[in-house]
Amino acid sequence: DTAVSQTPKYLVTQMGNDKSIKCEQNLGHDTMYWYKQDSKKFLKIMFSYNNKELIINETVPNRFSPKSPDKAHLNLHINSLELGDSAVYFCASSQTQGNEQFFGPGTRLTVL
Amino acid sequence: AQKITQTQPGMFVQEKEAVTLDCTYDTSDPSYGLFWYKQPSSGEMIFLIYQGSYDQQNATEGRYSLNFQKARKSANLVISASQLGDSAMYFCAMREGQGNYGQNFVFGPGTRLSVLP
């Protein structure tokens, strides 16, 4: 009965490759997020979707493209991976105007 | 300018004592929310407590309480009776705006708390 799940948990890939990280929530929330946590533990929001519609799109390279097939899923596709993309990526969800975000376990991406 | 400031990169506290983790924020939005999250060494993010900008009383959740001083724009986390399992990174965060559009979430740099036996 995992609330927010992400796959894969670890992703090791070569520079230049394209990869996707999947996120699913079974909480019935209507808002989902992607965050990037760098090696210094700094967390930065990347995207936010509400009912499959993009509502926050921070300054992120357009190599990153979120896709929300339905409100329970928000996948992150990354093209032409670079060394600087190495980080932990967290998916999260909340009710609109909710007071709490539930985070997934994170995906550690390593670009070689 | 930093929206969320956590001035203590690292803190130590003796087991069973109380500890305060500082957080100051900057916003011109009258409607905002303040959050604290815990990230243990295992990496998951755990929600601890929430304070809304219009809440009259300080939020409490078990051993966690939020010392909300609106005029000073501070939202310090107080952990009472520290336990060894409280050793972790603690992040203060703010949500600005409300509704479906115009929301922004910002996290502070975190404070690493170490509880000593």
PDB file of C-alpha atoms in Angstrom:
ATOM      1  CA  ASP A   1       0.000   0.000   0.000  1.00  0.00           C
ATOM      2  CA  THR A   2       2.777   2.387  -0.991  1.00  0.00           C
ATOM      3  CA  ALA A   3       1.498   5.960  -1.221  1.00  0.00           C
ATOM      4  CA  VAL A   4       3.967   7.423  -3.734  1.00  0.00           C
ATOM      5  CA  SER A   5       6.176   5.051  -5.665  1.00  0.00           C
ATOM      6  CA  GLN A   6       9.002   5.712  -8.067  1.00  0.00           C
ATOM      7  CA  THR A   7      10.845   3.428 -10.433  1.00  0.00           C
ATOM      8  CA  PRO A   8      13.657   2.784 -10.728  1.00  0.00           C
ATOM      9  CA  LYS A   9      15.245   3.431  -7.345  1.00  0.00           C
ATOM     10  CA  TYR A  10      18.702   3.588  -8.902  1.00  0.00           C
ATOM     11  CA  LEU A  11      19.613   4.539 -12.445  1.00  0.00           C
ATOM     12  CA  VAL A  12      23.151   4.485 -13.793  1.00  0.00           C
ATOM     13  CA  THR A  13      23.627   5.551 -17.387  1.00  0.00           C
ATOM     14  CA  GLN A  14      26.059   7.047 -19.850  1.00  0.00           C
ATOM     15  CA  MET A  15      26.181  10.673 -20.890  1.00  0.00           C
ATOM     16  CA  GLY A  16      24.029  11.378 -23.907  1.00  0.00           C
ATOM     17  CA  ASN A  17      21.464   8.675 -23.204  1.00  0.00           C
ATOM     18  CA  ASP A  18      17.728   9.251 -22.763  1.00  0.00           C
ATOM     19  CA  LYS A  19      16.042   7.886 -19.648  1.00  0.00           C
ATOM     20  CA  SER A  20      12.692   8.006 -17.866  1.00  0.00           C
ATOM     21  CA  ILE A  21      11.682   7.878 -14.226  1.00  0.00           C
ATOM     22  CA  LYS A  22       8.149   6.827 -13.398  1.00  0.00           C
ATOM     23  CA  CYS A  23       6.022   8.032 -10.510  1.00  0.00           C
ATOM     24  CA  GLU A  24       2.652   6.837  -9.310  1.00  0.00           C
ATOM     25  CA  GLN A  25       0.522   7.846  -6.341  1.00  0.00           C
ATOM     26  CA  ASN A  26      -2.468   5.975  -4.971  1.00  0.00           C
ATOM     27  CA  LEU A  27      -3.632   8.688  -2.606  1.00  0.00           C
ATOM     28  CA  GLY A  28      -6.190  10.239  -4.913  1.00  0.00           C
ATOM     29  CA  HIS A  29      -4.236  13.503  -4.921  1.00  0.00           C
ATOM     30  CA  ASP A  30      -4.652  15.887  -7.808  1.00  0.00           C
ATOM     31  CA  THR A  31      -1.259  17.596  -7.687  1.00  0.00           C
ATOM     32  CA  MET A  32       2.101  15.972  -8.351  1.00  0.00           C
ATOM     33  CA  TYR A  33       5.643  17.326  -8.301  1.00  0.00           C
ATOM     34  CA  TRP A  34       9.189  16.559  -9.329  1.00  0.00           C
ATOM     35  CA  TYR A  35      12.114  17.736  -7.222  1.00  0.00           C
ATOM     36  CA  LYS A  36      15.859  17.467  -7.747  1.00  0.00           C
ATOM     37  CA  GLN A  37      18.177  17.050  -4.771  1.00  0.00           C
ATOM     38  CA  ASP A  38      21.815  17.718  -5.545  1.00  0.00           C
ATOM     39  CA  SER A  39      24.920  16.350  -3.862  1.00  0.00           C
ATOM     40  CA  LYS A  40      24.759  19.130  -1.264  1.00  0.00           C
ATOM     41  CA  LYS A  41      21.243  18.018  -0.315  1.00  0.00           C
ATOM     42  CA  PHE A  42      19.689  21.140  -1.796  1.00  0.00           C
ATOM     43  CA  LEU A  43      16.111  20.458  -2.915  1.00  0.00           C
ATOM     44  CA  LYS A  44      14.652  22.373  -5.818  1.00  0.00           C
ATOM     45  CA  ILE A  45      11.247  22.028  -7.377  1.00  0.00           C
ATOM     46  CA  MET A  46      11.299  21.274 -11.083  1.00  0.00           C
ATOM     47  CA  PHE A  47       7.668  20.792 -12.099  1.00  0.00           C
ATOM     48  CA  SER A  48       4.207  20.649 -10.674  1.00  0.00           C
ATOM     49  CA  TYR A  49       1.102  19.233 -12.314  1.00  0.00           C
ATOM     50  CA  ASN A  50      -2.474  19.674 -11.211  1.00  0.00           C
ATOM     51  CA  ASN A  51      -5.014  17.343 -12.796  1.00  0.00           C
ATOM     52  CA  LYS A  52      -2.576  16.588 -15.620  1.00  0.00           C
ATOM     53  CA  GLU A  53      -1.971  20.288 -16.275  1.00  0.00           C
ATOM     54  CA  LEU A  54       1.433  21.909 -15.809  1.00  0.00           C
ATOM     55  CA  ILE A  55       1.255  24.632 -13.145  1.00  0.00           C
ATOM     56  CA  ILE A  56       4.870  25.103 -12.063  1.00  0.00           C
ATOM     57  CA  ASN A  57       7.750  24.916 -14.479  1.00  0.00           C
ATOM     58  CA  GLU A  58      10.909  26.210 -12.915  1.00  0.00           C
ATOM     59  CA  THR A  59      14.002  27.044 -14.902  1.00  0.00           C
ATOM     60  CA  VAL A  60      14.878  23.561 -16.009  1.00  0.00           C
ATOM     61  CA  PRO A  61      16.617  22.604 -19.285  1.00  0.00           C
ATOM     62  CA  ASN A  62      14.132  21.564 -21.930  1.00  0.00           C
ATOM     63  CA  ARG A  63      15.885  18.199 -21.991  1.00  0.00           C
ATOM     64  CA  PHE A  64      13.613  17.464 -19.026  1.00  0.00           C
ATOM     65  CA  SER A  65      10.048  16.751 -20.050  1.00  0.00           C
ATOM     66  CA  PRO A  66       7.365  15.697 -17.587  1.00  0.00           C
ATOM     67  CA  LYS A  67       4.441  13.670 -18.800  1.00  0.00           C
ATOM     68  CA  SER A  68       1.220  13.085 -16.918  1.00  0.00           C
ATOM     69  CA  PRO A  69      -0.969  10.439 -18.580  1.00  0.00           C
ATOM     70  CA  ASP A  70      -3.480  10.707 -15.736  1.00  0.00           C
ATOM     71  CA  LYS A  71      -3.594  12.427 -12.380  1.00  0.00           C
ATOM     72  CA  ALA A  72      -2.115   9.407 -10.590  1.00  0.00           C
ATOM     73  CA  HIS A  73       1.043   9.378 -12.700  1.00  0.00           C
ATOM     74  CA  LEU A  74       3.760  11.912 -13.425  1.00  0.00           C
ATOM     75  CA  ASN A  75       6.732  10.581 -15.339  1.00  0.00           C
ATOM     76  CA  LEU A  76       9.973  12.415 -15.973  1.00  0.00           C
ATOM     77  CA  HIS A  77      11.806  11.942 -19.243  1.00  0.00           C
ATOM     78  CA  ILE A  78      15.326  13.229 -19.638  1.00  0.00           C
ATOM     79  CA  ASN A  79      17.022  13.526 -23.023  1.00  0.00           C
ATOM     80  CA  SER A  80      20.753  13.744 -23.720  1.00  0.00           C
ATOM     81  CA  LEU A  81      21.795  13.160 -20.129  1.00  0.00           C
ATOM     82  CA  GLU A  82      24.680  15.246 -18.803  1.00  0.00           C
ATOM     83  CA  LEU A  83      27.045  14.721 -15.868  1.00  0.00           C
ATOM     84  CA  GLY A  84      25.331  17.550 -13.989  1.00  0.00           C
ATOM     85  CA  ASP A  85      22.041  15.678 -14.075  1.00  0.00           C
ATOM     86  CA  SER A  86      23.391  13.262 -11.478  1.00  0.00           C
ATOM     87  CA  ALA A  87      21.202  13.749  -8.409  1.00  0.00           C
ATOM     88  CA  VAL A  88      18.353  12.236  -6.468  1.00  0.00           C
ATOM     89  CA  TYR A  89      14.983  12.939  -8.044  1.00  0.00           C
ATOM     90  CA  PHE A  90      11.924  12.942  -5.822  1.00  0.00           C
ATOM     91  CA  CYS A  91       8.347  12.708  -6.893  1.00  0.00           C
ATOM     92  CA  ALA A  92       5.682  14.037  -4.511  1.00  0.00           C
ATOM     93  CA  SER A  93       1.941  14.537  -4.408  1.00  0.00           C
ATOM     94  CA  SER A  94      -0.599  16.584  -2.499  1.00  0.00           C
ATOM     95  CA  GLN A  95      -4.183  17.684  -2.590  1.00  0.00           C
ATOM     96  CA  THR A  96      -4.601  21.117  -4.157  1.00  0.00           C
ATOM     97  CA  GLN A  97      -3.879  23.619  -1.387  1.00  0.00           C
ATOM     98  CA  GLY A  98      -3.047  20.652   0.765  1.00  0.00           C
ATOM     99  CA  ASN A  99      -0.969  21.082   3.827  1.00  0.00           C
ATOM    100  CA  GLU A 100       1.301  18.145   3.213  1.00  0.00           C
ATOM    101  CA  GLN A 101       3.294  16.726   0.362  1.00  0.00           C
ATOM    102  CA  PHE A 102       3.884  13.000   0.329  1.00  0.00           C
ATOM    103  CA  PHE A 103       7.221  12.122  -1.160  1.00  0.00           C
ATOM    104  CA  GLY A 104       8.294   9.050  -3.040  1.00  0.00           C
ATOM    105  CA  PRO A 105      11.453   7.187  -2.017  1.00  0.00           C
ATOM    106  CA  GLY A 106      13.587   8.979  -4.599  1.00  0.00           C
ATOM    107  CA  THR A 107      15.529   7.852  -7.659  1.00  0.00           C
ATOM    108  CA  ARG A 108      19.282   8.174  -7.533  1.00  0.00           C
ATOM    109  CA  LEU A 109      20.470   9.015 -11.044  1.00  0.00           C
ATOM    110  CA  THR A 110      24.165   8.670 -11.823  1.00  0.00           C
ATOM    111  CA  VAL A 111      25.423   9.844 -15.187  1.00  0.00           C
ATOM    112  CA  LEU A 112      28.851   8.510 -16.152  1.00  0.00           C
TER     113      LEU A 112
ATOM    114  CA  ALA B   1      17.592  36.572  -2.323  1.00  0.00           C
ATOM    115  CA  GLN B   2      17.091  33.381  -0.353  1.00  0.00           C
ATOM    116  CA  LYS B   3      13.446  32.692   0.313  1.00  0.00           C
ATOM    117  CA  ILE B   4      14.176  30.225   3.115  1.00  0.00           C
ATOM    118  CA  THR B   5      17.161  30.558   5.390  1.00  0.00           C
ATOM    119  CA  GLN B   6      18.370  27.919   7.796  1.00  0.00           C
ATOM    120  CA  THR B   7      21.416  29.366   9.523  1.00  0.00           C
ATOM    121  CA  GLN B   8      22.502  26.198  11.306  1.00  0.00           C
ATOM    122  CA  PRO B   9      24.178  23.767   8.913  1.00  0.00           C
ATOM    123  CA  GLY B  10      24.726  21.350  11.802  1.00  0.00           C
ATOM    124  CA  MET B  11      23.383  20.959  15.321  1.00  0.00           C
ATOM    125  CA  PHE B  12      24.126  18.628  18.216  1.00  0.00           C
ATOM    126  CA  VAL B  13      21.763  17.812  21.047  1.00  0.00           C
ATOM    127  CA  GLN B  14      21.930  15.439  23.959  1.00  0.00           C
ATOM    128  CA  GLU B  15      19.377  12.647  23.996  1.00  0.00           C
ATOM    129  CA  LYS B  16      16.185  13.573  25.908  1.00  0.00           C
ATOM    130  CA  GLU B  17      16.854  17.299  25.636  1.00  0.00           C
ATOM    131  CA  ALA B  18      14.888  19.760  23.519  1.00  0.00           C
ATOM    132  CA  VAL B  19      16.363  21.398  20.426  1.00  0.00           C
ATOM    133  CA  THR B  20      15.291  24.311  18.238  1.00  0.00           C
ATOM    134  CA  LEU B  21      16.063  24.396  14.536  1.00  0.00           C
ATOM    135  CA  ASP B  22      15.899  27.872  13.053  1.00  0.00           C
ATOM    136  CA  CYS B  23      14.094  28.901   9.893  1.00  0.00           C
ATOM    137  CA  THR B  24      13.409  32.345   8.510  1.00  0.00           C
ATOM    138  CA  TYR B  25      11.508  33.043   5.335  1.00  0.00           C
ATOM    139  CA  ASP B  26      10.908  35.851   2.910  1.00  0.00           C
ATOM    140  CA  THR B  27       7.677  36.419   1.053  1.00  0.00           C
ATOM    141  CA  SER B  28       5.357  39.263   0.144  1.00  0.00           C
ATOM    142  CA  ASP B  29       2.456  36.912  -0.419  1.00  0.00           C
ATOM    143  CA  PRO B  30      -0.135  37.207   2.393  1.00  0.00           C
ATOM    144  CA  SER B  31      -1.112  33.567   1.947  1.00  0.00           C
ATOM    145  CA  TYR B  32       1.603  31.011   2.454  1.00  0.00           C
ATOM    146  CA  GLY B  33       2.344  27.786   4.239  1.00  0.00           C
ATOM    147  CA  LEU B  34       5.410  26.648   6.111  1.00  0.00           C
ATOM    148  CA  PHE B  35       6.540  23.040   6.356  1.00  0.00           C
ATOM    149  CA  TRP B  36       9.202  21.019   8.059  1.00  0.00           C
ATOM    150  CA  TYR B  37      10.504  17.768   6.638  1.00  0.00           C
ATOM    151  CA  LYS B  38      12.919  15.210   8.021  1.00  0.00           C
ATOM    152  CA  GLN B  39      15.335  13.297   5.816  1.00  0.00           C
ATOM    153  CA  PRO B  40      17.134  10.456   7.622  1.00  0.00           C
ATOM    154  CA  SER B  41      20.246   8.849   6.191  1.00  0.00           C
ATOM    155  CA  SER B  42      18.048   6.351   4.348  1.00  0.00           C
ATOM    156  CA  GLY B  43      17.027   9.232   2.082  1.00  0.00           C
ATOM    157  CA  GLU B  44      13.252   9.400   2.293  1.00  0.00           C
ATOM    158  CA  MET B  45      11.506  12.709   2.944  1.00  0.00           C
ATOM    159  CA  ILE B  46       9.154  12.644   5.916  1.00  0.00           C
ATOM    160  CA  PHE B  47       6.593  15.369   6.527  1.00  0.00           C
ATOM    161  CA  LEU B  48       6.663  16.611  10.137  1.00  0.00           C
ATOM    162  CA  ILE B  49       4.517  19.693  10.601  1.00  0.00           C
ATOM    163  CA  TYR B  50       2.680  22.487   8.803  1.00  0.00           C
ATOM    164  CA  GLN B  51       1.818  26.082   9.692  1.00  0.00           C
ATOM    165  CA  GLY B  52      -0.479  28.252   7.623  1.00  0.00           C
ATOM    166  CA  SER B  53       0.100  31.991   7.467  1.00  0.00           C
ATOM    167  CA  TYR B  54      -3.363  32.681   8.850  1.00  0.00           C
ATOM    168  CA  ASP B  55      -3.202  30.113  11.634  1.00  0.00           C
ATOM    169  CA  GLN B  56      -3.552  31.804  14.992  1.00  0.00           C
ATOM    170  CA  GLN B  57      -1.948  29.062  17.026  1.00  0.00           C
ATOM    171  CA  ASN B  58       1.424  27.436  16.685  1.00  0.00           C
ATOM    172  CA  ALA B  59       1.238  23.987  15.100  1.00  0.00           C
ATOM    173  CA  THR B  60       2.078  20.934  17.177  1.00  0.00           C
ATOM    174  CA  GLU B  61       2.471  17.290  16.195  1.00  0.00           C
ATOM    175  CA  GLY B  62       3.556  15.014  19.008  1.00  0.00           C
ATOM    176  CA  ARG B  63       7.105  15.958  19.984  1.00  0.00           C
ATOM    177  CA  TYR B  64       7.287  18.543  17.203  1.00  0.00           C
ATOM    178  CA  SER B  65       6.088  22.100  17.537  1.00  0.00           C
ATOM    179  CA  LEU B  66       6.504  25.067  15.273  1.00  0.00           C
ATOM    180  CA  ASN B  67       7.343  28.408  16.857  1.00  0.00           C
ATOM    181  CA  PHE B  68       5.689  30.733  14.353  1.00  0.00           C
ATOM    182  CA  GLN B  69       6.598  34.405  14.686  1.00  0.00           C
ATOM    183  CA  LYS B  70       4.929  36.077  11.742  1.00  0.00           C
ATOM    184  CA  ALA B  71       6.277  39.577  12.286  1.00  0.00           C
ATOM    185  CA  ARG B  72       9.818  38.218  12.406  1.00  0.00           C
ATOM    186  CA  LYS B  73       9.116  35.842   9.521  1.00  0.00           C
ATOM    187  CA  SER B  74      10.450  32.918  11.465  1.00  0.00           C
ATOM    188  CA  ALA B  75       9.164  29.367  11.763  1.00  0.00           C
ATOM    189  CA  ASN B  76      11.475  27.496  14.070  1.00  0.00           C
ATOM    190  CA  LEU B  77      11.017  23.780  14.700  1.00  0.00           C
ATOM    191  CA  VAL B  78      11.185  22.627  18.292  1.00  0.00           C
ATOM    192  CA  ILE B  79      11.806  18.954  18.989  1.00  0.00           C
ATOM    193  CA  SER B  80      11.191  17.980  22.583  1.00  0.00           C
ATOM    194  CA  ALA B  81      12.774  14.993  24.319  1.00  0.00           C
ATOM    195  CA  SER B  82      15.204  14.219  21.485  1.00  0.00           C
ATOM    196  CA  GLN B  83      15.702  10.603  20.528  1.00  0.00           C
ATOM    197  CA  LEU B  84      18.586   8.944  18.716  1.00  0.00           C
ATOM    198  CA  GLY B  85      16.249   8.351  15.794  1.00  0.00           C
ATOM    199  CA  ASP B  86      15.833  12.110  15.377  1.00  0.00           C
ATOM    200  CA  SER B  87      19.328  12.315  13.892  1.00  0.00           C
ATOM    201  CA  ALA B  88      18.689  13.458  10.315  1.00  0.00           C
ATOM    202  CA  MET B  89      18.610  16.413   7.939  1.00  0.00           C
ATOM    203  CA  TYR B  90      15.745  18.796   8.578  1.00  0.00           C
ATOM    204  CA  PHE B  91      14.353  21.007   5.859  1.00  0.00           C
ATOM    205  CA  CYS B  92      12.173  24.043   6.247  1.00  0.00           C
ATOM    206  CA  ALA B  93       9.997  24.799   3.231  1.00  0.00           C
ATOM    207  CA  MET B  94       7.459  27.377   2.125  1.00  0.00           C
ATOM    208  CA  ARG B  95       4.534  27.284  -0.235  1.00  0.00           C
ATOM    209  CA  GLU B  96       3.576  30.676  -1.637  1.00  0.00           C
ATOM    210  CA  GLY B  97       0.313  31.394  -3.339  1.00  0.00           C
ATOM    211  CA  GLN B  98      -2.775  29.270  -3.363  1.00  0.00           C
ATOM    212  CA  GLY B  99      -5.158  27.653  -5.718  1.00  0.00           C
ATOM    213  CA  ASN B 100      -4.329  25.697  -8.802  1.00  0.00           C
ATOM    214  CA  TYR B 101      -1.995  28.262 -10.303  1.00  0.00           C
ATOM    215  CA  GLY B 102       0.822  30.433  -9.132  1.00  0.00           C
ATOM    216  CA  GLN B 103       1.990  28.191  -6.357  1.00  0.00           C
ATOM    217  CA  ASN B 104       5.641  28.022  -5.588  1.00  0.00           C
ATOM    218  CA  PHE B 105       7.462  25.665  -3.265  1.00  0.00           C
ATOM    219  CA  VAL B 106      10.871  26.575  -1.888  1.00  0.00           C
ATOM    220  CA  PHE B 107      13.102  24.549   0.412  1.00  0.00           C
ATOM    221  CA  GLY B 108      15.818  25.768   2.725  1.00  0.00           C
ATOM    222  CA  PRO B 109      19.361  24.331   2.667  1.00  0.00           C
ATOM    223  CA  GLY B 110      18.677  22.084   5.642  1.00  0.00           C
ATOM    224  CA  THR B 111      20.117  21.538   9.114  1.00  0.00           C
ATOM    225  CA  ARG B 112      21.823  18.301  10.033  1.00  0.00           C
ATOM    226  CA  LEU B 113      20.831  17.302  13.545  1.00  0.00           C
ATOM    227  CA  SER B 114      22.876  14.803  15.485  1.00  0.00           C
ATOM    228  CA  VAL B 115      21.483  13.402  18.721  1.00  0.00           C
ATOM    229  CA  LEU B 116      24.160  12.266  21.149  1.00  0.00           C
ATOM    230  CA  PRO B 117      23.618   9.356  23.559  1.00  0.00           C
TER     231      PRO B 117
END
